[in-house]
CSV table of C-alpha atoms in Angstrom, one decimal:
chain,number,residue,atom,x,y,z
A,1,MET,CA,20.2,52.0,87.9
A,2,ILE,CA,20.9,55.6,86.7
A,3,SER,CA,17.9,57.8,86.6
A,4,SER,CA,16.9,59.4,83.3
A,5,LYS,CA,17.7,62.9,84.5
A,6,ILE,CA,21.3,62.0,85.6
A,7,PHE,CA,21.9,60.2,82.3
A,8,GLN,CA,20.7,63.2,80.3
A,9,PHE,CA,22.9,65.5,82.3
A,10,VAL,CA,26.0,63.3,81.8
A,11,THR,CA,25.2,63.1,78.1
A,12,PHE,CA,24.8,66.9,77.9
A,13,VAL,CA,28.0,67.6,79.7
A,14,THR,CA,29.9,65.1,77.5
A,15,LEU,CA,28.4,66.7,74.4
A,16,MET,CA,29.4,70.2,75.5
A,17,PHE,CA,33.0,69.2,76.2
A,18,ALA,CA,33.1,67.5,72.8
A,19,LEU,CA,31.8,70.6,71.1
A,20,GLN,CA,34.2,72.8,73.0
A,21,ASN,CA,37.2,70.7,72.0
A,22,SER,CA,36.2,70.3,68.4
A,23,VAL,CA,36.3,74.0,67.6
A,24,ALA,CA,38.8,74.8,64.8
A,25,GLN,CA,42.1,76.3,65.8
A,26,GLU,CA,43.5,79.6,64.6
A,27,ILE,CA,45.9,79.7,61.7
A,28,THR,CA,49.3,81.3,62.2
A,29,VAL,CA,51.9,82.0,59.5
A,30,PHE,CA,55.7,82.2,59.8
A,31,GLN,CA,58.3,83.1,57.2
A,32,GLY,CA,60.4,80.1,56.3
A,33,MET,CA,63.4,79.8,54.1
A,34,TRP,CA,61.3,78.8,51.0
A,35,GLY,CA,58.3,81.0,51.7
A,36,ASP,CA,55.4,81.1,54.2
A,37,GLN,CA,54.7,78.2,56.5
A,38,PHE,CA,51.2,77.8,57.9
A,39,TYR,CA,50.3,76.2,61.2
A,40,GLN,CA,47.0,75.3,62.7
A,41,ASP,CA,47.6,74.8,66.4
A,42,LYS,CA,50.9,72.9,66.3
A,43,ASP,CA,50.2,71.1,63.1
A,44,LYS,CA,51.9,72.3,59.9
A,45,MET,CA,49.5,72.9,57.0
A,46,THR,CA,50.2,72.6,53.3
A,47,TRP,CA,49.3,75.3,50.9
A,48,LYS,CA,46.4,73.2,49.7
A,49,GLU,CA,45.1,72.7,53.2
A,50,PHE,CA,45.5,76.4,53.9
A,51,GLY,CA,43.6,77.3,50.7
A,52,MET,CA,40.8,74.9,51.6
A,53,ALA,CA,40.6,76.5,55.1
A,54,MET,CA,40.4,80.0,53.5
A,55,ASP,CA,37.7,78.9,51.1
A,56,SER,CA,35.6,77.4,53.9
A,57,ASN,CA,34.9,80.9,55.3
A,58,PRO,CA,33.1,83.4,53.0
A,59,ALA,CA,34.8,86.5,54.5
A,60,SER,CA,38.3,85.1,54.2
A,61,GLU,CA,37.6,83.6,50.8
A,62,VAL,CA,37.1,87.1,49.3
A,63,TYR,CA,40.5,88.2,50.5
A,64,TRP,CA,42.2,84.9,49.6
A,65,SER,CA,40.9,85.0,46.0
A,66,LYS,CA,42.2,88.6,45.6
A,67,ALA,CA,45.5,87.5,47.0
A,68,LYS,CA,45.8,84.6,44.6
A,69,LYS,CA,45.1,86.9,41.6
A,70,GLN,CA,47.6,89.4,42.8
A,71,PHE,CA,50.2,86.7,43.3
A,72,GLY,CA,49.5,85.6,39.7
A,73,VAL,CA,50.2,89.2,38.5
A,74,THR,CA,53.4,89.3,40.6
A,75,PHE,CA,54.6,86.0,39.0
A,76,ALA,CA,53.8,87.4,35.5
A,77,ALA,CA,55.7,90.7,36.3
A,78,ALA,CA,58.6,88.7,37.6
A,79,THR,CA,58.7,86.6,34.4
A,80,ALA,CA,58.5,89.8,32.2
A,81,ASN,CA,61.3,91.3,34.4
A,82,LEU,CA,63.5,88.3,33.7
A,83,GLY,CA,62.8,88.8,30.0
A,84,PHE,CA,63.7,92.5,30.1
A,85,GLY,CA,66.9,91.6,32.0
A,86,ILE,CA,68.0,89.1,29.4
A,87,TRP,CA,67.1,91.6,26.7
A,88,TYR,CA,69.3,94.2,28.4
A,89,LEU,CA,72.2,91.8,28.6
A,90,VAL,CA,72.0,90.9,25.0
A,91,ASN,CA,71.8,94.6,23.9
A,92,GLU,CA,74.7,95.5,26.2
A,93,ASN,CA,76.9,92.8,24.7
A,94,ASN,CA,76.0,93.8,21.2
A,95,ASP,CA,76.5,97.6,21.9
A,96,ASN,CA,72.8,98.3,21.1
A,97,ASP,CA,70.5,100.8,22.7
A,98,THR,CA,69.6,99.7,26.3
A,99,THR,CA,67.0,102.3,27.1
A,100,ALA,CA,63.9,100.2,26.4
A,101,PRO,CA,65.1,97.2,28.3
A,102,ILE,CA,66.0,99.3,31.3
A,103,ILE,CA,62.6,101.0,31.3
A,104,GLY,CA,60.8,97.7,31.0
A,105,PHE,CA,62.9,96.1,33.7
A,106,ALA,CA,62.2,99.0,36.1
A,107,GLY,CA,58.5,99.1,35.2
A,108,THR,CA,57.9,95.4,35.8
A,109,ALA,CA,59.9,95.6,39.0
A,110,VAL,CA,57.7,98.3,40.3
A,111,VAL,CA,54.4,96.6,39.2
A,112,GLY,CA,55.6,93.3,40.6
A,113,SER,CA,56.5,94.9,44.0
A,114,ILE,CA,53.2,96.7,44.3
A,115,PHE,CA,51.1,93.5,43.5
A,116,TYR,CA,53.3,91.4,45.8
A,117,CYS,CA,52.7,93.8,48.7
A,118,LEU,CA,48.9,93.9,47.9
A,119,ALA,CA,48.8,90.1,47.8
A,120,ASN,CA,50.5,89.8,51.2
A,121,LYS,CA,48.1,92.3,52.7
A,122,ASN,CA,45.1,90.4,51.4
A,123,LYS,CA,46.6,87.1,52.5
A,124,LYS,CA,47.1,88.6,56.0
A,125,ASP,CA,43.5,89.9,56.0
A,126,ALA,CA,42.2,86.5,54.9
A,127,ILE,CA,44.0,84.8,57.9
A,128,LEU,CA,42.7,87.5,60.3
A,129,GLU,CA,39.1,87.1,59.0
A,130,PHE,CA,39.4,83.3,59.3
A,131,ASN,CA,40.7,83.6,62.9
A,132,ASP,CA,38.0,86.1,63.8
A,133,SER,CA,35.2,83.9,62.6
A,134,LEU,CA,36.4,81.1,64.9
A,135,GLY,CA,35.5,83.2,68.0
A,136,LYS,CA,32.0,84.2,67.0
A,137,THR,CA,30.1,81.3,68.6
A,138,THR,CA,31.7,79.4,71.4
A,139,TYR,CA,30.2,77.0,73.9
A,140,ARG,CA,31.5,76.7,77.5
A,141,LEU,CA,30.4,75.2,80.7
A,142,VAL,CA,30.4,77.8,83.4
A,143,PRO,CA,30.4,76.6,87.0
A,144,SER,CA,28.4,78.7,89.5
A,145,ASP,CA,27.3,78.3,93.1
A,146,ARG,CA,24.0,76.8,91.8
A,147,GLY,CA,25.6,74.2,89.5
A,148,VAL,CA,27.0,74.1,86.0
A,149,GLY,CA,25.5,76.2,83.2
A,150,LEU,CA,26.0,76.6,79.5
A,151,ALA,CA,27.4,79.9,78.2
A,152,LEU,CA,27.1,80.8,74.5
A,153,LYS,CA,29.1,83.6,73.0
A,154,PHE,CA,27.9,85.1,69.7
């Protein structure tokens, strides 16, 4: 029969290895042909899974919510930019004044570009905050000359 102490030790070691292997992996992002592609370890994530991961961490959630709002402003500016472009083409074909459409086109391009850059910065910060939060508490078994000990990192 296995003594109670050995059984407790084996259970403890098994639990620590399970905890160590169950830690969430860092998120990486790569530029793809149709936009960003997110990976957690080697597994590709959908935008929905990425959003849920960002919302699971309070620090990254702040940046991610800012990024979503800024992407919304970027989309609105791009839509307005398209409208100003069509307006310019119509006025150009009818020999009308094109000053207003040109100013609107340039203005929405500048606004859209600024908010797009801000959104990407906040998305990057959200990913970095998420990845930083993974390393705050880790469990490892540390062998020494006296045996095996538990190391906690906060």
